[in-house]
Short mmCIF file of C-alpha atoms in Angstrom, two decimals:
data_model
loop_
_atom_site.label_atom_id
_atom_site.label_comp_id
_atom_site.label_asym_id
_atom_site.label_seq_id
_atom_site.Cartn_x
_atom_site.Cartn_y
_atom_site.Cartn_z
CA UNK A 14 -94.75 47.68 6.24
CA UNK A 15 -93.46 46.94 9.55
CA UNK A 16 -93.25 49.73 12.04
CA UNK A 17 -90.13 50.28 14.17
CA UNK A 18 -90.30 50.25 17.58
CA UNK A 19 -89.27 52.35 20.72
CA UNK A 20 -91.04 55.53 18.61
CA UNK A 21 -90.00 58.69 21.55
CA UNK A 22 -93.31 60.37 22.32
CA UNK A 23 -92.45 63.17 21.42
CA UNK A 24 -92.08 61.93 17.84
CA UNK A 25 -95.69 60.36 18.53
CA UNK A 26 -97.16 63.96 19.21
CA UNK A 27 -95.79 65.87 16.63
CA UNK A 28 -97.52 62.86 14.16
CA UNK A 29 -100.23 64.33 15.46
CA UNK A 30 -99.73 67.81 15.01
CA UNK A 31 -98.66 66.88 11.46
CA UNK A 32 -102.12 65.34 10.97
CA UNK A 33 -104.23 67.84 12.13
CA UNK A 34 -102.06 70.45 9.67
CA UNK A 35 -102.79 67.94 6.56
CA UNK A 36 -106.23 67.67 7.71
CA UNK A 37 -106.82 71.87 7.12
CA UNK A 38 -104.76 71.09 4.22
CA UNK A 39 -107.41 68.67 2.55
CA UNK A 40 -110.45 71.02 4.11
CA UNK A 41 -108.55 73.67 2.00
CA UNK A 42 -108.02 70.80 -1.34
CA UNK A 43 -104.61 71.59 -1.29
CA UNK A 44 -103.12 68.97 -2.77
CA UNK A 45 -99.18 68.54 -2.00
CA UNK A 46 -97.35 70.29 1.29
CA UNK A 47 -93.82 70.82 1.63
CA UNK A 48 -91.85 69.69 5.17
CA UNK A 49 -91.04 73.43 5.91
CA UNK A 50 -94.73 74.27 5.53
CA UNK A 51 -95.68 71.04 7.59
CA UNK A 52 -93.14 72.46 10.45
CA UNK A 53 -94.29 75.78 10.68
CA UNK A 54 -98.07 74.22 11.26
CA UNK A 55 -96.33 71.36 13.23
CA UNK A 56 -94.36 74.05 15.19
CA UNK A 57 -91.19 72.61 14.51
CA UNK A 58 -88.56 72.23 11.80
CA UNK A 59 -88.17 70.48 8.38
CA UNK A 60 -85.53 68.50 9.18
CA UNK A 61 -87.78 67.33 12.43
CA UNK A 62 -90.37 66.57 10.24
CA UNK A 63 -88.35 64.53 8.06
CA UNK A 64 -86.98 62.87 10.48
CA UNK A 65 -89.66 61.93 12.31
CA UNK A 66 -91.71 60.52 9.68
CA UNK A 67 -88.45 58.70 8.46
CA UNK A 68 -89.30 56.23 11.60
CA UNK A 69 -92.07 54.49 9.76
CA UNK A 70 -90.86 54.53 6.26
CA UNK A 71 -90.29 56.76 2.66
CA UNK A 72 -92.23 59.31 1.70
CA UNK A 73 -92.95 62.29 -0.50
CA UNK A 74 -90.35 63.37 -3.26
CA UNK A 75 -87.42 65.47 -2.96
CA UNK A 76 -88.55 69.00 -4.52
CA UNK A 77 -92.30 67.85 -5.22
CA UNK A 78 -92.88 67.37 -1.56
CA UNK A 79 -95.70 64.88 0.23
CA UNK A 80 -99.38 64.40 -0.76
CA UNK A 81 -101.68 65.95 1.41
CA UNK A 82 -104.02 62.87 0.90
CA UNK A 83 -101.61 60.33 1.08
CA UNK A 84 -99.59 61.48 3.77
CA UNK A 85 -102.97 61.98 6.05
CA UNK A 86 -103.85 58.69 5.09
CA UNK A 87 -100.51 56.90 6.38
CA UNK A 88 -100.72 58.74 9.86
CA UNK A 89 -104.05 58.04 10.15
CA UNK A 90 -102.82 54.19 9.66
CA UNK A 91 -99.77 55.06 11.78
CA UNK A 92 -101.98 56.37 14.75
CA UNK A 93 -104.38 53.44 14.23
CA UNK A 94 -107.16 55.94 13.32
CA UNK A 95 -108.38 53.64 10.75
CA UNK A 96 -109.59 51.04 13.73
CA UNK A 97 -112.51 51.25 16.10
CA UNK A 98 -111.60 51.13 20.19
CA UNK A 99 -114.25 49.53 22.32
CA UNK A 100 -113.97 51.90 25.36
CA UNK A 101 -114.94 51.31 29.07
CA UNK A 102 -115.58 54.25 30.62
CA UNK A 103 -115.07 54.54 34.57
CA UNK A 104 -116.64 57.74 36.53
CA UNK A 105 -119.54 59.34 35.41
CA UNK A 106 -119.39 62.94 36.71
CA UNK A 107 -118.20 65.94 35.03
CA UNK A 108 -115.07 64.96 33.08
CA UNK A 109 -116.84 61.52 32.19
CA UNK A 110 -119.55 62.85 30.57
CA UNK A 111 -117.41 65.70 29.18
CA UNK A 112 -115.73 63.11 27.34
CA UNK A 113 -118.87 61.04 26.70
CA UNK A 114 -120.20 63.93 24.40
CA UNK A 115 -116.68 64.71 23.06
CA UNK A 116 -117.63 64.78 19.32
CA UNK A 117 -113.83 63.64 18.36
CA UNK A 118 -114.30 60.62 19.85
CA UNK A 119 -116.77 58.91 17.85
CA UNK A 120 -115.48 60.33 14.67
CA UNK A 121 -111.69 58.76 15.69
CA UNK A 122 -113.15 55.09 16.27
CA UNK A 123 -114.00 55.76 19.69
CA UNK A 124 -116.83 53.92 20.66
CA UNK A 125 -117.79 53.98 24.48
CA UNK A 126 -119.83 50.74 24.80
CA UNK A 127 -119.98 50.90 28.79
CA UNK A 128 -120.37 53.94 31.49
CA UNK A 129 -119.29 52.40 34.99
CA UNK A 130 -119.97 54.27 38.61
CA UNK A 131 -120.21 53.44 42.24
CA UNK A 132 -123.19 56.03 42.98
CA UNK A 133 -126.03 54.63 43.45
CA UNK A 134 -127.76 57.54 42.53
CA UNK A 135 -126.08 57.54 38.57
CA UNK A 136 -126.47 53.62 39.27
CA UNK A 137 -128.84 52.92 36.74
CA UNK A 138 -129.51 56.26 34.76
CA UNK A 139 -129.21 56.03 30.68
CA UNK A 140 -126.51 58.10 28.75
CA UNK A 141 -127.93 57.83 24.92
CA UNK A 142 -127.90 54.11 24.53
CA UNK A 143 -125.90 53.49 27.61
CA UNK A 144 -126.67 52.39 30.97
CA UNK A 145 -124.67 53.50 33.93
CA UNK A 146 -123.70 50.28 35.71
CA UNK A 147 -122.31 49.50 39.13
CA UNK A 148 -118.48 49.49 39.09
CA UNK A 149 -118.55 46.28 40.76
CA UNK A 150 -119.16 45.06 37.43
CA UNK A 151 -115.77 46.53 35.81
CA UNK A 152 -114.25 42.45 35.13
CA UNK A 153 -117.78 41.76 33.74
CA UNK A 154 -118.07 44.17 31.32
CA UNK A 155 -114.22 44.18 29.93
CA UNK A 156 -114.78 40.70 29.10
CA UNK A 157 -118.57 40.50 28.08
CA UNK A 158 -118.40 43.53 25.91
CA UNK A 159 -114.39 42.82 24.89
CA UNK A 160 -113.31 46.54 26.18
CA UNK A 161 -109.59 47.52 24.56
CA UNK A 162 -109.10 50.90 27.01
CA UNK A 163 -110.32 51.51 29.78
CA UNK A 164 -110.51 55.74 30.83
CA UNK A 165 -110.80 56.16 34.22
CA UNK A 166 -112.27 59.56 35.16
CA UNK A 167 -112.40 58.65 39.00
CA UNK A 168 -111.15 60.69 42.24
CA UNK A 169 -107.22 60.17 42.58
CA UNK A 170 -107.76 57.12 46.14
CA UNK A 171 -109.97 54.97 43.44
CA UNK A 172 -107.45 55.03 40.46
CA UNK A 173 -104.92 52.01 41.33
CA UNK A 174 -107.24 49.59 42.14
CA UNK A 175 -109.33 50.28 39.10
CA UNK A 176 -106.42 50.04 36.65
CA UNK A 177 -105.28 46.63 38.63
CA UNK A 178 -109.01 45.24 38.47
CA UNK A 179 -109.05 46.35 34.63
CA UNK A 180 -105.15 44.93 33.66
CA UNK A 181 -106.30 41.55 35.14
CA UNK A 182 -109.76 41.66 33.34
CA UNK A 183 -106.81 41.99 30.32
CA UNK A 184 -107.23 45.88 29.70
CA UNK A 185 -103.96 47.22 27.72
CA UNK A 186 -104.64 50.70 27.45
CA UNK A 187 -105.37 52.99 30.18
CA UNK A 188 -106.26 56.69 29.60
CA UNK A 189 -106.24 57.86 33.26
CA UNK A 190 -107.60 61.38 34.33
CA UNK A 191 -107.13 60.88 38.24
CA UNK A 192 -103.78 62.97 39.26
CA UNK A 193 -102.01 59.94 40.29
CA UNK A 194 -99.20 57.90 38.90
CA UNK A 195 -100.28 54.23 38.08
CA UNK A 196 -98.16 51.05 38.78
CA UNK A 197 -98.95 48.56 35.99
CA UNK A 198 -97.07 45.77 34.50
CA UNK A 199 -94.53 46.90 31.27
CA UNK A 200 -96.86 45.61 28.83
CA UNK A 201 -99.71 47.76 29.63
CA UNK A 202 -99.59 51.43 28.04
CA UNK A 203 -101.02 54.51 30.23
CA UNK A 204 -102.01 57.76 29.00
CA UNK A 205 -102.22 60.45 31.35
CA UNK A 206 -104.10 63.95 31.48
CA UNK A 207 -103.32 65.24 34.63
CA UNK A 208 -104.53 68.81 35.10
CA UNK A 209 -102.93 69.31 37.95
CA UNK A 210 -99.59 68.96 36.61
CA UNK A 211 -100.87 71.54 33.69
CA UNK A 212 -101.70 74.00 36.21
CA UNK A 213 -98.53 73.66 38.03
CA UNK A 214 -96.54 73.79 35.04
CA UNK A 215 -98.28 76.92 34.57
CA UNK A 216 -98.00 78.72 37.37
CA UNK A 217 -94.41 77.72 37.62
CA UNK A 218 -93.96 79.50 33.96
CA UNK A 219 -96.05 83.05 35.90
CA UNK A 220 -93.92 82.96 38.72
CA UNK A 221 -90.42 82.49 36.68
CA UNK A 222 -91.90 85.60 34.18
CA UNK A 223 -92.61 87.57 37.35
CA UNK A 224 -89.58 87.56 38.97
CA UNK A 225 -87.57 88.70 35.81
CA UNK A 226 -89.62 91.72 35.84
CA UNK B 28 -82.72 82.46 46.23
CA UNK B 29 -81.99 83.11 42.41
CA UNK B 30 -83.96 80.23 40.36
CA UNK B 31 -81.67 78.96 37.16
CA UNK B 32 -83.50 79.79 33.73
CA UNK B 33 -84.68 77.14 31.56
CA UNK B 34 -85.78 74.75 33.79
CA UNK B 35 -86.55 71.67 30.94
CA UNK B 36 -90.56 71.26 30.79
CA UNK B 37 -89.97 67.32 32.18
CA UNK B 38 -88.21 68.52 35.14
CA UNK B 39 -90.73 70.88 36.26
CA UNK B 40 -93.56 67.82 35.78
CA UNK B 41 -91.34 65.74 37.75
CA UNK B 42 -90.93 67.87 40.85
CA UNK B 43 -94.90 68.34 40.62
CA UNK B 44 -94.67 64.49 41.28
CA UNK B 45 -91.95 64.58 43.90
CA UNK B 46 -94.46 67.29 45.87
CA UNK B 47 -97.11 65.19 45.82
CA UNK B 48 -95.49 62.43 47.18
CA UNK B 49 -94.11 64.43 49.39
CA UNK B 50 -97.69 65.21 50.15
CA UNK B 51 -98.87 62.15 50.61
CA UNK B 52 -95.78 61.29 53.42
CA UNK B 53 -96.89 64.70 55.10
CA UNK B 54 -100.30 63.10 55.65
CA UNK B 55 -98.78 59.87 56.59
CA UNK B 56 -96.66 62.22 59.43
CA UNK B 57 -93.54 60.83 57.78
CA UNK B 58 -90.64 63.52 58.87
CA UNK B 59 -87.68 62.49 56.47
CA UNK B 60 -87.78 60.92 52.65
CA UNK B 61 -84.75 59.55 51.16
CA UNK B 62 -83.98 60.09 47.07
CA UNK B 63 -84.21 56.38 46.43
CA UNK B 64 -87.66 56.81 48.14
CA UNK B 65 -88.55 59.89 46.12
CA UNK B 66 -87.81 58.56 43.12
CA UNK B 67 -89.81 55.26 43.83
CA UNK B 68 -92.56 57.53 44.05
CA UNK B 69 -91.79 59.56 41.33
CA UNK B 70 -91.05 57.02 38.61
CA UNK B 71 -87.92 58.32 38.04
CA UNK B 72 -84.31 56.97 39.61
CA UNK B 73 -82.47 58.42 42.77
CA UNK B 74 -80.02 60.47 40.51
CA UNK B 75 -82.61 61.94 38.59
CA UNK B 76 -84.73 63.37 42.36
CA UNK B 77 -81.21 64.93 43.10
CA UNK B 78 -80.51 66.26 39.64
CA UNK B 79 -83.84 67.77 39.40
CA UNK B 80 -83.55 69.59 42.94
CA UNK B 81 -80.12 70.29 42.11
CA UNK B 82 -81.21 73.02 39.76
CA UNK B 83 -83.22 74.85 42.36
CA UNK B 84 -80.32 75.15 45.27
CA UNK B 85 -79.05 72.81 47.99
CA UNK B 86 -81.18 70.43 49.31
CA UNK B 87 -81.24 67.46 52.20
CA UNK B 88 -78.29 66.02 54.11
CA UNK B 89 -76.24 63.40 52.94
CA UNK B 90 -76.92 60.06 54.61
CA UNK B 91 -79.95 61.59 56.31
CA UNK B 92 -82.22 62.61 53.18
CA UNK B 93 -84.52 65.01 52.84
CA UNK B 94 -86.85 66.66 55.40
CA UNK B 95 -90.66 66.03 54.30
CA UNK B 96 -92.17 69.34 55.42
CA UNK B 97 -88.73 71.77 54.56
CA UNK B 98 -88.71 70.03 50.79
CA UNK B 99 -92.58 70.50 50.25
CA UNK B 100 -92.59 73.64 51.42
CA UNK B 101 -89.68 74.60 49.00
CA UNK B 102 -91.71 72.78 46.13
CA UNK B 103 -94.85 74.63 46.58
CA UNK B 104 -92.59 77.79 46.21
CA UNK B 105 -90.47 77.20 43.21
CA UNK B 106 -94.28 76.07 41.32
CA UNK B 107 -96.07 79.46 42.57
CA UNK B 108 -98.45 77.23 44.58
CA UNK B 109 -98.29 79.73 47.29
CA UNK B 110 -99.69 83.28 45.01
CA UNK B 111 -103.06 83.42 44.23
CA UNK B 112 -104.05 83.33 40.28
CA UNK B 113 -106.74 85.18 38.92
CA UNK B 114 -108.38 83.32 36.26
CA UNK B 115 -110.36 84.43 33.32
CA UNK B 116 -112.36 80.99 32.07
CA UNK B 117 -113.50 81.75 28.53
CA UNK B 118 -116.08 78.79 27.36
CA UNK B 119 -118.60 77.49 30.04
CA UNK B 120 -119.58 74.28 28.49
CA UNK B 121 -118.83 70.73 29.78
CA UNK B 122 -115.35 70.69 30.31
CA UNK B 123 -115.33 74.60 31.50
CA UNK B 124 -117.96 73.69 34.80
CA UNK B 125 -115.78 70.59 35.09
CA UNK B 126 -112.97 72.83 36.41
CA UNK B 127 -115.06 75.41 37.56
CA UNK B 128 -115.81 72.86 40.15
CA UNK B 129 -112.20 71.01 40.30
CA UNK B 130 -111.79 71.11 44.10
CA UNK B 131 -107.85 71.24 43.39
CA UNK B 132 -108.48 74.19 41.62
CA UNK B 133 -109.21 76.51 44.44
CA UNK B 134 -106.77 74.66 46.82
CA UNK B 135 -103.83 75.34 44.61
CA UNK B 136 -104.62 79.26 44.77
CA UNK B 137 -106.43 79.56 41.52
CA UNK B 138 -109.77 81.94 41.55
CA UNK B 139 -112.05 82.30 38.47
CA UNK B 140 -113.04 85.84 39.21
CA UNK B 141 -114.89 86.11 35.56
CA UNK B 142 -116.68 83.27 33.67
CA UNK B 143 -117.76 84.00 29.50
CA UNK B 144 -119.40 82.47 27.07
CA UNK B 145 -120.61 83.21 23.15
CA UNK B 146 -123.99 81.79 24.08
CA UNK B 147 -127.13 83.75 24.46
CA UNK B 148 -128.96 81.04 26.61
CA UNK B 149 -125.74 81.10 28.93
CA UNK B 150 -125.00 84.46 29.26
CA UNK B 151 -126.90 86.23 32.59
CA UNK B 152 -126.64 82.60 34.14
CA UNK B 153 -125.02 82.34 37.89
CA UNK B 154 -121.96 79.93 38.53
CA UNK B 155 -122.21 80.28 42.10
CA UNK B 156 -120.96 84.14 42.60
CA UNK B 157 -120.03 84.59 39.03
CA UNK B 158 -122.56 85.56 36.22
CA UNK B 159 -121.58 84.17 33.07
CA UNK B 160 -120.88 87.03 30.83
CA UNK B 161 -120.62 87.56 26.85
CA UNK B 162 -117.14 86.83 25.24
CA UNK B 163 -117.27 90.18 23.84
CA UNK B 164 -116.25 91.43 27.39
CA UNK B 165 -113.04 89.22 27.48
CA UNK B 166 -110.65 92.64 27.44
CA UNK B 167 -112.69 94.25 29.91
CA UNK B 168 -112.72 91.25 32.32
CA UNK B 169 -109.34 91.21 31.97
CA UNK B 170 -108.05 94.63 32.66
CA UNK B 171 -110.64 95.28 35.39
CA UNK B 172 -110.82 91.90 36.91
CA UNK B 173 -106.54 91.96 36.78
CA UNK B 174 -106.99 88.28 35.04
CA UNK B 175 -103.22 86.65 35.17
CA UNK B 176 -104.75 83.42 33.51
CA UNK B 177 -106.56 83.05 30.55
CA UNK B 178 -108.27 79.62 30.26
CA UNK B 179 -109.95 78.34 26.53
CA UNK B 180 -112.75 75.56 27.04
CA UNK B 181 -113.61 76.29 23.62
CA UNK B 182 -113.76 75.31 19.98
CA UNK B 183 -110.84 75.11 18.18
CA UNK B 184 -111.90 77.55 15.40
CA UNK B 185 -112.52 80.35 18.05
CA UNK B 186 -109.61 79.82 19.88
CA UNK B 187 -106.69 81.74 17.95
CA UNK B 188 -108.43 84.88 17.99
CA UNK B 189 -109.42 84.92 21.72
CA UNK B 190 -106.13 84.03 22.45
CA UNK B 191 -105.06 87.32 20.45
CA UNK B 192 -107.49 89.31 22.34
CA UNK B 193 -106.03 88.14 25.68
CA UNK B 194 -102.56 88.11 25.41
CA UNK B 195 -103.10 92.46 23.74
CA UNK B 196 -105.35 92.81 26.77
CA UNK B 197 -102.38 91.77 28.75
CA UNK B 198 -102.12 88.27 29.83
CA UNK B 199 -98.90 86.39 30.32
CA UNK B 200 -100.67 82.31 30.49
CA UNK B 201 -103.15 80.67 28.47
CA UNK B 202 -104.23 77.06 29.22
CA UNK B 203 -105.48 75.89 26.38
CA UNK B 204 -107.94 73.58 26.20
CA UNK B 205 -108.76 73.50 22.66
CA UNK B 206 -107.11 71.15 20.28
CA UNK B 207 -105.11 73.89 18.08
CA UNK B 208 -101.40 75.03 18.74
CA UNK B 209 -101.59 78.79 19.52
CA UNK B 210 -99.63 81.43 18.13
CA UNK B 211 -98.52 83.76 20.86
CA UNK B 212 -95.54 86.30 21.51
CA UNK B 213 -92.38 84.31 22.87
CA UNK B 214 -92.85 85.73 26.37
CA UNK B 215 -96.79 84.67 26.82
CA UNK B 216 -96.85 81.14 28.30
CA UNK B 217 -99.18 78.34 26.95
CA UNK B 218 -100.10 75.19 28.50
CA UNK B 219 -101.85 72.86 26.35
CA UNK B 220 -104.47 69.82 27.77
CA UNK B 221 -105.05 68.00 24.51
CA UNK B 222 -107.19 65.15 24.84
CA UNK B 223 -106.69 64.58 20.88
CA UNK B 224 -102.85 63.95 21.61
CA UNK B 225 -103.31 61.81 24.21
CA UNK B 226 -106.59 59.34 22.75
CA UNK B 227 -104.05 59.08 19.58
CA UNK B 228 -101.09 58.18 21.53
CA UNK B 229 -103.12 55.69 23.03
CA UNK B 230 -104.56 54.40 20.47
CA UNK B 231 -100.55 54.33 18.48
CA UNK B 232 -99.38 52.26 21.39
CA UNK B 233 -102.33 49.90 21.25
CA UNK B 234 -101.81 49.39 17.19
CA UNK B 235 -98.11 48.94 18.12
CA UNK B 236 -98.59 46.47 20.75
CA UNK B 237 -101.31 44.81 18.43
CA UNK B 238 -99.44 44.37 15.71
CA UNK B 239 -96.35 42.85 18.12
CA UNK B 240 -98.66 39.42 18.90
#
């Protein structure tokens, strides 16, 4: 079934959210869900729910509600669950081999098939099966070991060059943990997880609630 | 000055871009930024940079822009980058030392006064000045400590409850690293860092852009 496109992020997220709630769903064998009770997990509201999933095609049946199954099954297919990403993985300190160990990331098709740094002391040093190699050898290894993302957990002055190196080594997926904005050509798709900008959100939220006291 | 309520969520990541651009000209001794320039930096479009600012007061001259050092200084206000947090980090695995030790952390004003963990072999262990201390303490550490922050590094399963314990103990933020939606009281602020959301947005776009060759 073809898939339209321009899908808002937003919409994107709350997939996800639905997922995870048919996922407790299944752990609990319930078998159908309704789109109010898929809101209230999803923190949202039916009509949301119908509409968003009304972006990728028909489903469930009006007063029966959606199978747990089959609806989990179509987002996983929606969210390309179903495939396995060959991931190149750039910085080895604390948030790379955070991630490295992240158990969700095997079990969603994650498979990290390179660890990249530029100290010589990690230079070298074996993570499970994997060798930490010299980032020198970023082109090398996108192409040799046919990377799809590349995650750059590297300090913010390193990020741009890394993501340019990896687009021209044909990267199209970037998940980028360095608090800096990334200039990369329209066909390339970045992910960010920027912790500072969580932080400052946050505060900004403390210091709002304080001054209405 | 009187900040307008309901600042949208995007805005308030936006002007956390604008200041660090505006960070990076103050290190470059630039004395005056334009909007266009901004919003260059920003990702965003001129209109947008003065919209944004528009809903925190007057800002910049027109046909001289802004100045560098007045407009930072303004931005590090309305985000509460100039207060000092108190943070209350409950979950000292991997990704808990990886912001123990988040230089940006401490820069920004944020001070883990109390680290805790449900593990036996962690518990009595020193994080620099801070003894890691048993999750059963979380209400004490918070009322005697005077935690403002609550931060989960922790499983999803256990993080509802602790939540619950925090916000009766008092607290007003939660970041939330744990990939569940919380539950909280409408005036108790969460900030989610979802790795989850953002591998399966990455890996939507990637199926998308797959399936579009």
């Amino acid at each position: 079934m073809p898939v339209t496109r321009h899908i808002p992020e937003s919409t994107i997220r709350r997939i996800s959210h639905y997922l995870r709630a048919l996922e407790i769903l299944e752990s609990q064998e319930a078998t159908t869900v309704s789109s109010e009770e898929l809101a209230q997990r999803g923190g949202t509201t039916a009509a949301q729910v119908r509409k968003d999933l009304s972006h990728f095609g028909s489903f469930g049946k009006r007063g029966l509600g959606y199978s747990v199954a089959e609806l989990a099954d179509r987002l996983r297919d929606i969210l390309g669950l179903k495939c396995r990403w060959r991931v190149v993985l750039v910085g080895a300190g604390r948030i790379g081999s955070a991630l490295f160990e992240y158990p969700y990331f095997v079990q969603r098709g994650y498979d990290c098939v390179a660890v990249l740094d530029s100290d010589p002391e990690k230079i070298g040093m074996s993570w499970g099966p994997v060798r930490i190699r010299p980032v020198e050898e970023l082109e090398l290894v996108i192409s040799s070991l046919k990377g799809d993302i590349v995650i750059l957990a590297v300090p913010p002055e390193a990020a741009q060059d890394l993501a340019d190196r990896a687009v021209e080594a044909g990267v199209r997926a970037i998940l980028n943990f360095a608090p800096v904005q990334l200039r990369v050509p329209a066909e390339v798709h970045v992910t960010y997880v920027n912790l500072v900008l969580e932080l400052e959100a946050l505060s900004f939220a403390i210091t709002q609630a304080g001054s209405r006291t």
